[in-house]
Amino acid sequence: MRFGMGYASWTGGPGHGGRGGRHGGGPRGRVLGGDELKLVLLALIAEAPRHGYDLIRAVEARTGGAYAPSPGVVYPTLTLLTDMGLIEEQASEGTRKLFAVTEAGTAQLAQDAEQVSDLFARLTALGEHRARTDAGPIHRARANLRAALHHRLAGPEVDTDTLHAIAAILDEAAQKVERL
């Protein structure tokens, strides 16, 4: 890639690698297309030098845990960004490679600032959506109800009156949920 070609050249032009997919993300239902991931990782590295695992956690944090890119896509993308001259490895302690943005990377981010902003807005929106629709407490409560029903109905002392009482409780709960 020649520098200064812009975001459209990374994605194959307008409409390629853009919104589409289950979360309004990249192609074929991915949250981020590969070219979008390049911009996100580059922008995160520009905020502060980072290693691969830190980048995965940073993306996951921005989505409220709804999405974390796999190491199998992050590390090859870091290699590509290095080969493109947009990031470089810095000296670091331990075995983890620390990456920092280069002048060329900073220039690329300046050129693609609007797209970077859109991508981060999309990641934030994904996290907000997850926070609104997280059904974890519902699943837990439903499992508790199921266990209680199983335990109570498994005993030999269950009679018709008990079954009617349980049905009445469940009907009342259903009506309350419908009124929410």
Coordinates of C-alpha atoms in Angstrom, one line a residue:
M1 CA 0.0 0.0 0.0
R2 CA 1.2 3.5 -0.8
F3 CA 0.7 5.9 2.1
G4 CA -1.9 8.6 1.6
M5 CA -4.3 6.3 -0.3
G6 CA -7.0 6.7 2.4
Y7 CA -9.5 4.5 4.0
A8 CA -11.4 3.6 0.9
S9 CA -8.3 2.0 -0.6
W10 CA -8.0 -0.2 2.5
T11 CA -11.5 -1.4 2.2
G12 CA -11.8 -1.7 -1.6
G13 CA -13.7 1.5 -2.0
P14 CA -17.0 2.8 -0.7
G15 CA -19.3 0.0 0.4
H16 CA -16.6 -2.6 0.7
G17 CA -15.9 -3.7 4.3
G18 CA -18.3 -1.2 5.6
R19 CA -21.5 -1.7 7.6
G20 CA -23.4 -4.8 7.1
G21 CA -23.4 -7.9 9.4
R22 CA -25.2 -8.6 12.6
H23 CA -23.8 -5.8 14.6
G24 CA -23.6 -3.3 11.8
G25 CA -20.0 -4.4 11.4
G26 CA -17.8 -5.6 8.7
P27 CA -18.4 -8.1 5.9
R28 CA -20.0 -11.5 6.5
G29 CA -21.3 -10.6 9.9
R30 CA -18.0 -9.8 11.6
V31 CA -17.9 -6.9 14.0
L32 CA -14.9 -5.5 12.2
G33 CA -13.6 -6.3 8.8
G34 CA -9.9 -6.8 8.5
D35 CA -9.3 -3.4 7.1
E36 CA -11.4 -1.8 9.8
L37 CA -9.4 -3.7 12.4
K38 CA -6.2 -2.2 11.0
L39 CA -7.5 1.3 11.7
V40 CA -8.8 0.4 15.1
L41 CA -5.5 -1.2 16.2
L42 CA -3.5 1.7 14.7
A43 CA -5.6 4.2 16.6
L44 CA -5.2 2.3 19.9
I45 CA -1.5 2.1 19.4
A46 CA -1.4 5.8 18.7
E47 CA -3.0 6.5 22.0
A48 CA -0.2 4.6 23.8
P49 CA 2.3 1.9 22.8
R50 CA 0.7 -1.5 23.3
H51 CA 1.3 -5.2 23.0
G52 CA -1.2 -7.5 21.3
Y53 CA -2.9 -8.8 24.4
D54 CA -3.4 -5.2 25.6
L55 CA -5.0 -4.3 22.2
I56 CA -7.5 -7.2 22.5
R57 CA -8.4 -6.1 26.0
A58 CA -8.8 -2.4 24.8
V59 CA -11.2 -3.4 22.1
E60 CA -13.1 -5.6 24.5
A61 CA -13.4 -2.8 27.0
R62 CA -14.7 -0.4 24.4
T63 CA -17.5 -2.8 23.5
G64 CA -18.4 -3.6 27.1
G65 CA -17.2 -7.1 26.6
A66 CA -19.4 -7.7 23.6
Y67 CA -16.5 -8.3 21.2
A68 CA -12.9 -9.2 21.6
P69 CA -10.8 -9.8 18.4
S70 CA -9.0 -13.1 18.5
P71 CA -5.3 -13.4 18.7
G72 CA -5.5 -15.1 15.4
V73 CA -6.5 -11.9 13.7
V74 CA -4.8 -9.4 15.9
Y75 CA -1.2 -10.7 15.6
P76 CA -1.2 -11.0 11.8
T77 CA -2.7 -7.5 11.6
L78 CA 0.1 -6.2 13.8
T79 CA 2.6 -7.9 11.4
L80 CA 0.9 -6.3 8.4
L81 CA 0.9 -2.8 10.1
T82 CA 4.6 -3.2 10.8
D83 CA 5.3 -4.3 7.2
M84 CA 3.3 -1.3 6.0
G85 CA 5.5 1.0 8.1
L86 CA 2.6 2.3 10.2
I87 CA 3.8 0.8 13.5
E88 CA 7.2 -0.4 14.8
E89 CA 8.3 -2.6 17.6
Q90 CA 9.7 -0.9 20.7
A91 CA 12.0 -2.3 23.3
S92 CA 10.1 -3.7 26.1
E93 CA 10.6 -5.9 29.2
G94 CA 9.7 -9.5 28.9
T95 CA 8.7 -11.5 25.9
R96 CA 5.8 -9.4 24.7
K97 CA 6.3 -7.2 21.7
L98 CA 5.4 -3.6 22.3
F99 CA 4.3 -1.6 19.3
A100 CA 4.3 2.2 18.8
V101 CA 2.9 4.3 15.9
T102 CA 5.3 5.7 13.3
E103 CA 5.1 9.1 11.6
A104 CA 3.5 7.3 8.7
G105 CA 0.9 5.8 11.0
T106 CA 0.1 9.1 12.5
A107 CA -0.3 10.6 9.0
Q108 CA -2.6 7.7 8.0
L109 CA -4.7 8.2 11.1
A110 CA -5.0 11.9 10.4
Q111 CA -6.1 11.2 6.8
D112 CA -8.7 8.6 8.1
A113 CA -9.8 10.5 11.2
E114 CA -13.5 10.4 10.3
Q115 CA -13.5 6.7 9.6
V116 CA -11.6 6.0 12.9
S117 CA -14.2 8.1 14.7
D118 CA -17.0 6.2 13.1
L119 CA -15.4 2.8 14.0
F120 CA -14.9 3.8 17.6
A121 CA -18.5 5.1 17.7
R122 CA -19.7 1.7 16.4
L123 CA -17.7 -0.2 19.0
T124 CA -19.1 2.1 21.7
A125 CA -22.7 1.5 20.4
L126 CA -22.1 -2.2 20.4
G127 CA -21.2 -2.0 24.1
E128 CA -24.2 0.2 24.8
H129 CA -26.5 -2.3 23.0
R130 CA -25.0 -5.2 25.0
A131 CA -25.6 -3.3 28.3
R132 CA -29.3 -2.7 27.3
T133 CA -29.9 -6.2 26.2
D134 CA -27.8 -8.3 28.5
A135 CA -30.1 -11.2 29.4
G136 CA -27.7 -12.7 32.0
P137 CA -29.9 -12.0 35.0
I138 CA -33.0 -13.3 33.1
H139 CA -31.2 -16.6 32.3
R140 CA -30.1 -16.9 35.9
A141 CA -33.6 -16.4 37.2
R142 CA -35.1 -18.7 34.7
A143 CA -32.6 -21.4 35.7
N144 CA -33.5 -20.9 39.3
L145 CA -37.2 -21.2 38.5
R146 CA -36.6 -24.4 36.5
A147 CA -34.6 -25.9 39.3
A148 CA -37.3 -25.0 41.9
L149 CA -40.0 -26.5 39.8
H150 CA -38.1 -29.6 39.1
H151 CA -37.3 -30.1 42.8
R152 CA -40.9 -29.4 44.0
L153 CA -42.6 -31.5 41.3
A154 CA -40.3 -34.5 41.7
G155 CA -41.5 -35.4 45.1
P156 CA -44.3 -38.0 45.8
E157 CA -46.4 -35.5 47.7
V158 CA -47.4 -33.4 44.7
D159 CA -51.2 -33.2 44.4
T160 CA -53.6 -31.3 42.2
D161 CA -53.9 -28.4 44.6
T162 CA -50.1 -27.9 44.5
L163 CA -50.0 -28.0 40.7
H164 CA -52.8 -25.3 40.6
A165 CA -51.0 -23.2 43.1
I166 CA -47.8 -23.3 41.1
A167 CA -49.7 -22.5 37.9
A168 CA -51.3 -19.5 39.6
I169 CA -47.9 -18.2 40.7
L170 CA -46.5 -18.6 37.2
D171 CA -49.5 -16.9 35.6
E172 CA -49.2 -14.0 38.0
A173 CA -45.5 -13.6 37.2
A174 CA -46.3 -13.7 33.4
Q175 CA -48.9 -11.0 33.8
K176 CA -46.5 -8.8 35.7
V177 CA -43.8 -9.2 33.1
E178 CA -46.3 -8.3 30.3
R179 CA -47.2 -5.1 32.1
L180 CA -43.6 -3.9 32.3

